[in-house]
Short mmCIF file of C-alpha atoms and ligand atoms in Angstrom, two decimals:
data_model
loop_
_atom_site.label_atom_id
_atom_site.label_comp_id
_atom_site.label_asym_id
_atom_site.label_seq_id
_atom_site.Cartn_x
_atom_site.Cartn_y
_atom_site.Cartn_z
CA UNK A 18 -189.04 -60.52 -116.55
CA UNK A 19 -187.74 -61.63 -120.13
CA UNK A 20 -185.79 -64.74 -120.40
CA UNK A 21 -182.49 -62.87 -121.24
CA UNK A 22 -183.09 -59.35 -119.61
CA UNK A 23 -181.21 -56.58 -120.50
CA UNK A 24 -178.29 -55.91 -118.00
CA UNK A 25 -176.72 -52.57 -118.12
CA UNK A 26 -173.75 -52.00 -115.55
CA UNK A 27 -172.91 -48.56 -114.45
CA UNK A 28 -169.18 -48.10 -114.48
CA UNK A 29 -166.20 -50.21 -115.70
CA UNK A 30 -164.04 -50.13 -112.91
CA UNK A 31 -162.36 -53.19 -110.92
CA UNK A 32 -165.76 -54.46 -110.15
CA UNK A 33 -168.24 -53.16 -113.35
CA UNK A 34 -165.60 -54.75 -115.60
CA UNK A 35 -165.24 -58.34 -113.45
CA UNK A 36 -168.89 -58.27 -113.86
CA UNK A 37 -169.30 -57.39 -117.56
CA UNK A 38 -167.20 -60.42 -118.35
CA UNK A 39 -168.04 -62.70 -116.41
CA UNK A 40 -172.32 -62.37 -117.25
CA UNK A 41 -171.20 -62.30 -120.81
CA UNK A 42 -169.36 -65.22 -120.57
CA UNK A 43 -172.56 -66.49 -118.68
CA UNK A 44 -174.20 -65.41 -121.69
CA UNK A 45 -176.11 -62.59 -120.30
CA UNK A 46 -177.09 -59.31 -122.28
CA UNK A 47 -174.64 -56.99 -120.93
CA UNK A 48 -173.69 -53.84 -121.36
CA UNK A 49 -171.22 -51.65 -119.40
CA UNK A 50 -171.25 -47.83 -118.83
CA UNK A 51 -168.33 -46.01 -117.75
CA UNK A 52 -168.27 -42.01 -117.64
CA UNK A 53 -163.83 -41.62 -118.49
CA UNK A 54 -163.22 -40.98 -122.02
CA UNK A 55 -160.56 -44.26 -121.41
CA UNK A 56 -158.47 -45.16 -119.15
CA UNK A 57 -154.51 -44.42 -118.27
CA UNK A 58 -152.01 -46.16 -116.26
CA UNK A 59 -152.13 -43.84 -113.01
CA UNK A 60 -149.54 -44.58 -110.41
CA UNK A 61 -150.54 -47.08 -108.52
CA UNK A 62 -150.02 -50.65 -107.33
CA UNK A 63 -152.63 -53.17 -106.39
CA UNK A 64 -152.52 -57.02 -104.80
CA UNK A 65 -154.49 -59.92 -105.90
CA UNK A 66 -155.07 -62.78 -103.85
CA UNK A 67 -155.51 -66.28 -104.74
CA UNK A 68 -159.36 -65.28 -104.11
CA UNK A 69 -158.99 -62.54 -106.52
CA UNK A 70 -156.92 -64.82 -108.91
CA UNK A 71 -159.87 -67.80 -108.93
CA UNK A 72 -161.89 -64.84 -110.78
CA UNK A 73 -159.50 -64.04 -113.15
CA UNK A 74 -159.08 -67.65 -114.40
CA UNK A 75 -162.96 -67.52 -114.76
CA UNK A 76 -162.06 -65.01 -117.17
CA UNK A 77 -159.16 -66.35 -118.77
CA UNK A 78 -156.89 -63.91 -117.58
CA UNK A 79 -154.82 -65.75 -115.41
CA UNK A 80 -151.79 -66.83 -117.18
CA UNK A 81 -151.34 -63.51 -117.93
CA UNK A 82 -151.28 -62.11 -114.87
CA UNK A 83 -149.20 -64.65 -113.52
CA UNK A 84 -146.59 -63.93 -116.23
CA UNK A 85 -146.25 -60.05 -115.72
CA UNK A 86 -147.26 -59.27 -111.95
CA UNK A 87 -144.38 -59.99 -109.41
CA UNK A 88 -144.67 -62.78 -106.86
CA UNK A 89 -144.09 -62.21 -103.52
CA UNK A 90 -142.36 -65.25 -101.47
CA UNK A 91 -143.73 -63.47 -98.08
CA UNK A 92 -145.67 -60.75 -96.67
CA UNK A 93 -143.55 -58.98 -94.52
CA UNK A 94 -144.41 -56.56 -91.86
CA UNK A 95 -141.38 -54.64 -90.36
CA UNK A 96 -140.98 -52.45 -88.01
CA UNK A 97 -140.48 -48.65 -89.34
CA UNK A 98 -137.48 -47.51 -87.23
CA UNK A 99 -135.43 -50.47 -87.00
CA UNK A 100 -136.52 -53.26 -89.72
CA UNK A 101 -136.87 -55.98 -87.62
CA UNK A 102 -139.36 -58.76 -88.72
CA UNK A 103 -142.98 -58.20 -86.95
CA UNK A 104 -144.36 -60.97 -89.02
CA UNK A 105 -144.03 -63.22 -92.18
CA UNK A 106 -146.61 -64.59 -94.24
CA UNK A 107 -145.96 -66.79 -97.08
CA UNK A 108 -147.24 -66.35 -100.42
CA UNK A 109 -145.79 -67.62 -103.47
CA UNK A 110 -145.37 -71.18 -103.94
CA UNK A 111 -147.31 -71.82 -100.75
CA UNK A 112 -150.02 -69.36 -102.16
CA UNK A 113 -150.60 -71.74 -105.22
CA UNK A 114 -150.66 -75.06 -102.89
CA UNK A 115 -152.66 -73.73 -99.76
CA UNK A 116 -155.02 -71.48 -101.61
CA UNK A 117 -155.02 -73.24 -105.24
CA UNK A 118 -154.03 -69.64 -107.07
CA UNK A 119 -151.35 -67.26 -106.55
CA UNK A 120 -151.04 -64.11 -104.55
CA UNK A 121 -149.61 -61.62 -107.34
CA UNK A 122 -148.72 -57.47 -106.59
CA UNK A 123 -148.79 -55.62 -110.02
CA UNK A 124 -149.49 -52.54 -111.30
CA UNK A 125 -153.36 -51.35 -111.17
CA UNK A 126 -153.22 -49.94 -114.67
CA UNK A 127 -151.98 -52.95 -116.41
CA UNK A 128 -154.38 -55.27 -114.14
CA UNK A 129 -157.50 -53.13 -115.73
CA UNK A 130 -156.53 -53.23 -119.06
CA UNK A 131 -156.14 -56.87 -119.48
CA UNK A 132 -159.19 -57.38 -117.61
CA UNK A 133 -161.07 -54.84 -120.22
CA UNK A 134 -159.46 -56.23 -123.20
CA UNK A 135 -161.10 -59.43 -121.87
CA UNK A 136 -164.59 -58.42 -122.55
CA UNK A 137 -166.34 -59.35 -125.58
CA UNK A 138 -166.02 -56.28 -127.93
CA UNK A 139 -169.01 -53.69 -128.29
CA UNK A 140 -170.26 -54.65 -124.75
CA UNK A 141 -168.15 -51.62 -123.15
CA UNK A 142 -168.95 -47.85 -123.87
CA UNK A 143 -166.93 -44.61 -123.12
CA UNK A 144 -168.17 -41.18 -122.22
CA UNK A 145 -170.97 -42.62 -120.71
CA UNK A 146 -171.40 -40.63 -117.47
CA UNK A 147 -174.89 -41.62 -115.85
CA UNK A 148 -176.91 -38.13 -115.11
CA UNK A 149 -180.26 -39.87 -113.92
CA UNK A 150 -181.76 -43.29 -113.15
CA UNK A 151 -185.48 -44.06 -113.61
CA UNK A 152 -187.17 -47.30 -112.63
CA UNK A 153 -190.45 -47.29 -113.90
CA UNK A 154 -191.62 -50.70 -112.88
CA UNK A 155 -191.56 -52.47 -116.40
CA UNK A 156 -187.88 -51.64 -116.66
CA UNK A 157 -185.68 -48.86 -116.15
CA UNK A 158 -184.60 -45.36 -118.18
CA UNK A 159 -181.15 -44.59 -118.58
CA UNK A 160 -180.01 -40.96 -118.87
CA UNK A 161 -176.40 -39.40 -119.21
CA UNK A 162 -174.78 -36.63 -119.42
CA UNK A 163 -174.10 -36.59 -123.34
CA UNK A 164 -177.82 -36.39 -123.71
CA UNK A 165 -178.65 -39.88 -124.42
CA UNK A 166 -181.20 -42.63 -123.14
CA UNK A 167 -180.87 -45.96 -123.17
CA UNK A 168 -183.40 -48.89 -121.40
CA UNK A 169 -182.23 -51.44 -119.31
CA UNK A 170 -184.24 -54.53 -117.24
CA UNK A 171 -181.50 -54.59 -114.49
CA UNK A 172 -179.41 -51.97 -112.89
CA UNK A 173 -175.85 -52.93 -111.45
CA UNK A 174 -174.34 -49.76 -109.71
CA UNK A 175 -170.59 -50.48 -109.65
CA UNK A 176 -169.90 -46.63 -110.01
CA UNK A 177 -167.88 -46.46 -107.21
CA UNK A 178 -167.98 -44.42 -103.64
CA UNK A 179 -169.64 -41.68 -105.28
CA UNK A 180 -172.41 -43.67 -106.74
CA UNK A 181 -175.27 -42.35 -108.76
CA UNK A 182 -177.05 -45.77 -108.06
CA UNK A 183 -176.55 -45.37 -104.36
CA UNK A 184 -177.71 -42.04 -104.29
CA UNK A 185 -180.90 -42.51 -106.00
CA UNK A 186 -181.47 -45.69 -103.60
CA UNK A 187 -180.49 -43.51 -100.57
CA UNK A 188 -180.24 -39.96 -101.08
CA UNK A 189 -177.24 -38.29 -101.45
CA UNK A 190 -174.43 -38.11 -98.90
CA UNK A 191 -171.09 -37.73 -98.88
CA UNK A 192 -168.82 -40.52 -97.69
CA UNK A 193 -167.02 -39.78 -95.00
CA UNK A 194 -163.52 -38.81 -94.23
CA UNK A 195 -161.87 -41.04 -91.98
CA UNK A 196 -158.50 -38.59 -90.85
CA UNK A 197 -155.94 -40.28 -92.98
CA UNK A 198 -154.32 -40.17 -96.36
CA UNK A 199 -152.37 -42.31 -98.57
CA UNK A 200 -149.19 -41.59 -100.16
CA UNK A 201 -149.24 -42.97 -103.54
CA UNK A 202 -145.89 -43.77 -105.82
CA UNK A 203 -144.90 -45.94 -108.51
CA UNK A 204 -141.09 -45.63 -109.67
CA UNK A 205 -138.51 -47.30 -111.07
CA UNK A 206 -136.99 -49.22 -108.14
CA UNK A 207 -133.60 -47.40 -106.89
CA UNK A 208 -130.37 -49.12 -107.19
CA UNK A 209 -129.72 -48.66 -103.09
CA UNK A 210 -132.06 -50.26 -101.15
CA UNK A 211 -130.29 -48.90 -97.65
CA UNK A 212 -129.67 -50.98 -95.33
CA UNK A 213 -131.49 -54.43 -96.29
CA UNK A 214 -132.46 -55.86 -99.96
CA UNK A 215 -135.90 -54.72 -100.96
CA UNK A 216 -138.70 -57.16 -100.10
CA UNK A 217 -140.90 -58.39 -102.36
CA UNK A 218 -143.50 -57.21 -100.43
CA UNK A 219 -142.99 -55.50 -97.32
CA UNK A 220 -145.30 -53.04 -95.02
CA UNK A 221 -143.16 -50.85 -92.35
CA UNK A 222 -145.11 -49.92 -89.65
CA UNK A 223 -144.46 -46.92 -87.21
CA UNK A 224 -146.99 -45.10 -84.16
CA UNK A 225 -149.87 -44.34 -86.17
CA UNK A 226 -148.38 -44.28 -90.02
CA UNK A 227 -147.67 -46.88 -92.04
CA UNK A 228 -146.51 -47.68 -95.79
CA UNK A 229 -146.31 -50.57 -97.34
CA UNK A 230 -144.24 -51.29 -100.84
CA UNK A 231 -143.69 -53.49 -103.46
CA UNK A 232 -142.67 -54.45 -106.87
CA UNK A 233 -145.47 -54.34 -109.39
CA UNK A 234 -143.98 -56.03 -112.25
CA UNK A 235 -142.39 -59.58 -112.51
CA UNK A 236 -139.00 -58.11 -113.36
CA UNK A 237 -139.14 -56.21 -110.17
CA UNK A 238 -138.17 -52.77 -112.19
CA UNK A 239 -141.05 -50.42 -110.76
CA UNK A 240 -141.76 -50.18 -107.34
CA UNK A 241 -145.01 -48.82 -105.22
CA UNK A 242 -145.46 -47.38 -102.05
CA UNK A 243 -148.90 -46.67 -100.42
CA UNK A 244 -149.13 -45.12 -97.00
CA UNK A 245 -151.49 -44.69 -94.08
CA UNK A 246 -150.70 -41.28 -92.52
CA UNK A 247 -153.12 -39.14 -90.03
CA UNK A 248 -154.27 -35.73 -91.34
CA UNK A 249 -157.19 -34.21 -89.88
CA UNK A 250 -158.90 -32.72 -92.87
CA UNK A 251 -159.22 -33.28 -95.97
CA UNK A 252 -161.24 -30.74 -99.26
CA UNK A 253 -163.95 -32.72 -100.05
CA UNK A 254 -163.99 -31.38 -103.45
CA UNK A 255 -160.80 -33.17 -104.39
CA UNK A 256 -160.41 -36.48 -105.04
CA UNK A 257 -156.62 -36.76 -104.41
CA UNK A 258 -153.96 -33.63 -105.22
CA UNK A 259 -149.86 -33.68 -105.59
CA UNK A 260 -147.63 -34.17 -102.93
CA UNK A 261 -143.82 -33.85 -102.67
CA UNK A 262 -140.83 -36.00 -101.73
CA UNK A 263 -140.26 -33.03 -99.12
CA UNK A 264 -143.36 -33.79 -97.51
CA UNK A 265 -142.57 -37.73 -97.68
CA UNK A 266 -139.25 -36.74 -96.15
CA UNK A 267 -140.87 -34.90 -93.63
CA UNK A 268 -143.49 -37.19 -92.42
CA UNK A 269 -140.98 -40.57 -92.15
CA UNK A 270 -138.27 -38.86 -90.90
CA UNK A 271 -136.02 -41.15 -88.93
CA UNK A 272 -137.46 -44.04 -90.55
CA UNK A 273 -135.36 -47.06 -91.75
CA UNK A 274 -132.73 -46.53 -94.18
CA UNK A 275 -134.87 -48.34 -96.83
CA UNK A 276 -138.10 -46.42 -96.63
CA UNK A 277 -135.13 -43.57 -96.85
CA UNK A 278 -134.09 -45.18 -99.80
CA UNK A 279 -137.56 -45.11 -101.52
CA UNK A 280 -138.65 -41.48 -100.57
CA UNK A 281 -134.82 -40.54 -102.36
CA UNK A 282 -135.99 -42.98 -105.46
CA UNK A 283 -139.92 -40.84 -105.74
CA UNK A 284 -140.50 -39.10 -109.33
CA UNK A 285 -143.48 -38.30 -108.25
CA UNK A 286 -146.02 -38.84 -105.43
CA UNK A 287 -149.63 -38.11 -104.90
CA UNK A 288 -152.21 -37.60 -101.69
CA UNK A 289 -155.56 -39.90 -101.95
CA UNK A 290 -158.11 -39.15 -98.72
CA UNK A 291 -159.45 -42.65 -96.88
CA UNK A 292 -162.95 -42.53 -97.12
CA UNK A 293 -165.55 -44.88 -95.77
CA UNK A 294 -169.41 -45.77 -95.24
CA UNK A 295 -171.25 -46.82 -92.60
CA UNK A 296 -172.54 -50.71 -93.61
CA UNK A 297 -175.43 -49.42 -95.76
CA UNK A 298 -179.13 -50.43 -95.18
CA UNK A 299 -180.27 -51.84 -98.55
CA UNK A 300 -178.22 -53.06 -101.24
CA UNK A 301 -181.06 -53.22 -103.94
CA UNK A 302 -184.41 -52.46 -104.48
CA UNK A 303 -186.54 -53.02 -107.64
CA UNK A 304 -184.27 -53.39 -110.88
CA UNK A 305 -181.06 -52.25 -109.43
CA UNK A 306 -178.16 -53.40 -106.96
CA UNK A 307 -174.96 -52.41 -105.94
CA UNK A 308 -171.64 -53.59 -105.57
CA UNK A 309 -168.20 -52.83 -104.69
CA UNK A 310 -167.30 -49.36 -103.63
CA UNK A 311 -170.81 -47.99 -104.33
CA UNK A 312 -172.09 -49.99 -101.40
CA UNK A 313 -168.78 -51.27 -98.88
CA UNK A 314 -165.98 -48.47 -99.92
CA UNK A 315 -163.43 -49.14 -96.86
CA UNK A 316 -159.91 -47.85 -96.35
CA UNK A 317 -157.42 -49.85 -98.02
CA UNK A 318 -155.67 -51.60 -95.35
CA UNK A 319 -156.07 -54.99 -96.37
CA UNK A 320 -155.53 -54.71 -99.74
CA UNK A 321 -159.21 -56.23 -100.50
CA UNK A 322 -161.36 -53.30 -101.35
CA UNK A 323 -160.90 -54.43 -105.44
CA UNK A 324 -160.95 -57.89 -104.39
CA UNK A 325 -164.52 -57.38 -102.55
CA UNK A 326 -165.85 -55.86 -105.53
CA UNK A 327 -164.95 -58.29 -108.13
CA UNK A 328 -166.17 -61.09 -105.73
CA UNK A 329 -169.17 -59.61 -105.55
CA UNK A 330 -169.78 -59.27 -109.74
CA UNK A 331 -168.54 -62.85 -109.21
CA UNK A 332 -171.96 -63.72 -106.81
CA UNK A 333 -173.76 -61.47 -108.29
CA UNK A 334 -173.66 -63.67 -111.69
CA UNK A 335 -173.61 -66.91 -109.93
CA UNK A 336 -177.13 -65.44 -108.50
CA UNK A 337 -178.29 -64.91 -111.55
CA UNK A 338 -177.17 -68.15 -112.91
CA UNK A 339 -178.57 -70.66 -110.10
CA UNK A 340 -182.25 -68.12 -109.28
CA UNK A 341 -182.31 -66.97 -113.31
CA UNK A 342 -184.36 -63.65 -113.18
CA UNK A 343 -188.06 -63.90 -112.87
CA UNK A 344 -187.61 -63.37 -109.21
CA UNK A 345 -185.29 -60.30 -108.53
CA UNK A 346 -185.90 -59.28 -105.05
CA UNK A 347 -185.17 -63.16 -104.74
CA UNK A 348 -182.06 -62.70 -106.45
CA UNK A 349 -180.82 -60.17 -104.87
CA UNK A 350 -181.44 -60.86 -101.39
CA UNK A 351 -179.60 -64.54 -101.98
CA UNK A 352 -176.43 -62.07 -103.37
CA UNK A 353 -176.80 -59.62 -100.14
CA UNK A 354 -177.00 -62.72 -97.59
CA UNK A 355 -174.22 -63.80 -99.57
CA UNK A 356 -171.51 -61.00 -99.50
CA UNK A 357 -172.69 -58.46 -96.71
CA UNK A 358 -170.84 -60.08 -93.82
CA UNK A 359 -167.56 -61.39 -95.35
CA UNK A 360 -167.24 -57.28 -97.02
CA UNK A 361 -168.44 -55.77 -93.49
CA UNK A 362 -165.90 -58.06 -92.18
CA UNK A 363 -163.31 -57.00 -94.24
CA UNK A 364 -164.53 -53.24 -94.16
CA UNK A 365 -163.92 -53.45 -90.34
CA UNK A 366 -160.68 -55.03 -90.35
CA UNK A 367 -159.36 -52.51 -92.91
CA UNK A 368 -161.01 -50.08 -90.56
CA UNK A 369 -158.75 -51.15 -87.73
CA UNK A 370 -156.04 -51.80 -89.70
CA UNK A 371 -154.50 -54.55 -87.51
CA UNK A 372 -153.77 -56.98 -90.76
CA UNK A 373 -150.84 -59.06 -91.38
CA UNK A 374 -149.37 -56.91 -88.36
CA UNK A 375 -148.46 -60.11 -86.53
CA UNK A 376 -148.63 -63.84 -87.59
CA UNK A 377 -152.53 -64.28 -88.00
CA UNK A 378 -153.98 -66.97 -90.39
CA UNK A 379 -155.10 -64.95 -93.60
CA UNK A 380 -157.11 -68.15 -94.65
CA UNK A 381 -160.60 -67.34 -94.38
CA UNK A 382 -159.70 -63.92 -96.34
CA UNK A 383 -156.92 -65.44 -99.29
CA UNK A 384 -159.15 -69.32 -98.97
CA UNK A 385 -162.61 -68.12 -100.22
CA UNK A 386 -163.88 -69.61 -103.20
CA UNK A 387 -166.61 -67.76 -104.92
CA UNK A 388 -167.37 -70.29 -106.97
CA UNK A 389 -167.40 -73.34 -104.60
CA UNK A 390 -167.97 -71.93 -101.44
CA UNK A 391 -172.07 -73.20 -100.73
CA UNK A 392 -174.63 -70.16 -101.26
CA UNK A 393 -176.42 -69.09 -97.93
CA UNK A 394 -179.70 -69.16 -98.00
CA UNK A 395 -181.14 -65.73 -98.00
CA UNK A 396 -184.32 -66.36 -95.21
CA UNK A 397 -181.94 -68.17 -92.81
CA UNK A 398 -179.63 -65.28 -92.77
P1 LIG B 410 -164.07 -48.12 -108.83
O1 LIG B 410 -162.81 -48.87 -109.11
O2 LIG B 410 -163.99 -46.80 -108.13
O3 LIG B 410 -164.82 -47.95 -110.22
C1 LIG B 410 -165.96 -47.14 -110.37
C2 LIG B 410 -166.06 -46.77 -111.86
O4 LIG B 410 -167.31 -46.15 -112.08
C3 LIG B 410 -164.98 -45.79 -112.30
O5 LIG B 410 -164.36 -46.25 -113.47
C4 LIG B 410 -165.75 -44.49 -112.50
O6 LIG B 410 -165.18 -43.66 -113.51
C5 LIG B 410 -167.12 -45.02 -112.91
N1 LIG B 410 -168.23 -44.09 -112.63
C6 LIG B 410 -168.45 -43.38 -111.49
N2 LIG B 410 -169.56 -42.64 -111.61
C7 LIG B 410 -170.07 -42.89 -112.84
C8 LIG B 410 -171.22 -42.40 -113.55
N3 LIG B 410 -172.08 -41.51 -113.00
N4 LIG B 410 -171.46 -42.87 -114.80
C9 LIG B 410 -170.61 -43.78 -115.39
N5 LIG B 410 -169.49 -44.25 -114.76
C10 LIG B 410 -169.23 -43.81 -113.50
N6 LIG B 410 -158.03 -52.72 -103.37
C11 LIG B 410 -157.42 -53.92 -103.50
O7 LIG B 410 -158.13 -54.95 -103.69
N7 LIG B 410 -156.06 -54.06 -103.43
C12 LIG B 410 -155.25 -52.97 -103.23
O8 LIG B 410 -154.02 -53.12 -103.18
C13 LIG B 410 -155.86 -51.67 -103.07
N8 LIG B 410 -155.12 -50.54 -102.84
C14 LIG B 410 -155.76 -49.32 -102.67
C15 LIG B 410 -155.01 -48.16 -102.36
C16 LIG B 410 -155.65 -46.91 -102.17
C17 LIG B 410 -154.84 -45.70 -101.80
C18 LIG B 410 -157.06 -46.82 -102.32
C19 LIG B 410 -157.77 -45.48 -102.15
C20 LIG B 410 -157.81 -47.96 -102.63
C21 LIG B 410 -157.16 -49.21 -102.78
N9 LIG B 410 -157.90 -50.39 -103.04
C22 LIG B 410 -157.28 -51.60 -103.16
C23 LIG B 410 -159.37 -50.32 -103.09
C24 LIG B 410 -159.85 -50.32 -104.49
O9 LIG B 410 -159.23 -49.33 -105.26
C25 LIG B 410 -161.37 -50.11 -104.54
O10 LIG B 410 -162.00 -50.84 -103.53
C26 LIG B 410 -161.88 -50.59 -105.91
O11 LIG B 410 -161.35 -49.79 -106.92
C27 LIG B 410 -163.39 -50.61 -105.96
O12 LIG B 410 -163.79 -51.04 -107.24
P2 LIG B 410 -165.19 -50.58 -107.84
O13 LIG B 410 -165.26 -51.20 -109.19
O14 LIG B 410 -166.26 -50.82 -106.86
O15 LIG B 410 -165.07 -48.99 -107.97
#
């Protein structure tokens, strides 16, 4: 392997794009891949923990995040029907002097685009939708759909649950559907709250559904709601469709007068299936690897399926940067042994979505520092 291999990364999502700037920064020969033409602010909301938030001072975004994303004081979980408190978890200023970073909710849109604008320009192309992947021993062929080629020494699949990099690892297989949506909408926040103040950050919780809320901007003027809600199929073929405030209306009917209050407030709202993996068998082989949703997608009950991705790109680099690259299989099983039971962990607890539903410790989840936290060794694992 060359001294400073060439390191393509297939897709510039959460994770692609942590990774892109943090190996360039690492001084790595990166480039990233990403099939969208560009990318819009869709309506959606997203947390970042203090172990998200370590990353993004790696990459100099911090301050900035910290300056436009709101801050929740607490985590609340309420009950759906009657708002009582089922537990409270503080965040905000205890966030920054437990955990050393804050825990920020903002809006997903404006989270990607400062984290692209981060990356060194010319390092991130467009239109770039991977067709084929060909390792071929002495380095690996690149195809896409536009017709073009281009060579690469490493592969990083960050292309998501529908990964071409899985697929050619595994064979293809659809992930499967795990019997519940999410309601997705982001809106400016209505003057009536109902019957208590909004809180900053708040998940109501009812029989099987649940939806949790809150403000994705510091000035607390647009508000998002995501829900959990059983539905027993689901047209593979679509990757979300449009909903209505009827149905919203429908399904939280008798609800608390603030979730009320929200479904009134909806311009619009849209229906995402929960899909999930089984933990996969191989992560890697040869030239390429995958992380994030390509190889752990999980539902989004803990609001750490980003935050697993990006730590990974952050391990993945710090791999690279302790092993260097003449040993790859090395390499990669040091970043496997390194992130496959803290993600399976957090796969399965999303899974079961039991978090934050009473007054647990979030430590070991919000604590973790990628960068400090000692490497396990890959043949003791
Ligand atoms: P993605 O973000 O899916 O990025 C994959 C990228 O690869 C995309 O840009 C795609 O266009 C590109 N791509 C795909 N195929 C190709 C190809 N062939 N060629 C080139 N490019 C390609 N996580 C949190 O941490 N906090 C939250 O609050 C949160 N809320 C969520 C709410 C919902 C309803 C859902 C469904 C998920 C939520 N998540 C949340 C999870 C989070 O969205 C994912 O875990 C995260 O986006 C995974 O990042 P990724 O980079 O692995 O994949």
């Amino acid at each position: 392997m060359k001294q400073n291999p060439r390191i393509a990364i297939i897709g510039a999502g959460l994770g692609g794009t942590a990774g892109a700037a943090l190996m360039a920064k690492a001084g790595f020969n990166v480039k990233v891949y990403e099939q969208a033409p560009a990318f819009a602010r869709i309506g959606a909301g997203i947390h970042l923990g203090p172990n998200v938030m370590k990353v993004m001072r790696a990459m100099g975004i911090e301050d900035e995040l910290n300056r436009i994303g709101a801050h929740p004081d607490y985590w609340y979980s309420r009950d759906g029907i009657t708002g009582e408190v089922m537990a409270q978890i503080p965040l905000g200023d205890y966030a920054v002097s437990h955990y050393g970073a804050s825990y920020l909710t903002v809006h997903r849109g404006d989270f990607h685009k400062l984290m692209t604008d981060a990356l060194p320009p010319g390092i991130l192309e467009f239109n770039k939708k991977l067709s084929k992947v060909e390792d071929l021993g002495d380095k690996v062929v690149l195809s896409f759909a536009d017709g073009t080629t281009e060579e690469a020494d490493i592969v990083v699949g960050a292309d998501g649950i529908n990964s071409k990099i899985r697929d050619t690892l595994l064979g293809s297989e659809l992930p499967k559907y795990t019997g519940y949506v999410a309601h997705r909408a982001v809106f400016p926040t209505p003057l009536d709250s109902g019957a208590l103040p909004f809180d900053m950050c708040c998940k109501w919780w009812a029989g099987n559904d649940h939806m949790m809320v809150y403000f994705v901007t510091r000035k607390k003027d647009e508000i998002y709601y995501v829900t959990g809600v059983p539905e027993s199929t689901w047209d593979m073929s679509k990757s979300w469709e449009p909903c209505s405030k009827d149905e919203m209306r429908r399904v939280f009917g008798g609800w608390h007068s603030s979730v009320q209050a929200l479904i009134e407030g909806t311009q619009e709202v849209t229906r995402w299936p929960l899909l999930e993996r089984d933990p996969l068998p191989l992560w890697s082989r040869g030239r390429m690897v995958l992380l994030g949703d390509a190889c752990h997608p999980m539902k989004p009950h803990m609001a750490q399926g980003a935050a697993m991705a990006i730590e990974d790109a952050a391990i993945l680099t710090r791999c690279f940067q302790e092993m260097g690259f003449t040993d790859l299989d090395a390499v990669f099983n040091l970043y496997e042994a390194n992130r496959a039971e803290r993600a399976s962990k957090v796969q399965l607890v999303s899974h079961n979505n039991t978090w934050l539903k009473t007054n647990e410790n979030p430590d070991w989840c919000f604590g973790y520092d990628v960068f400090t936290t000692p490497l396990v060794d890959a043949k003791k694992n």
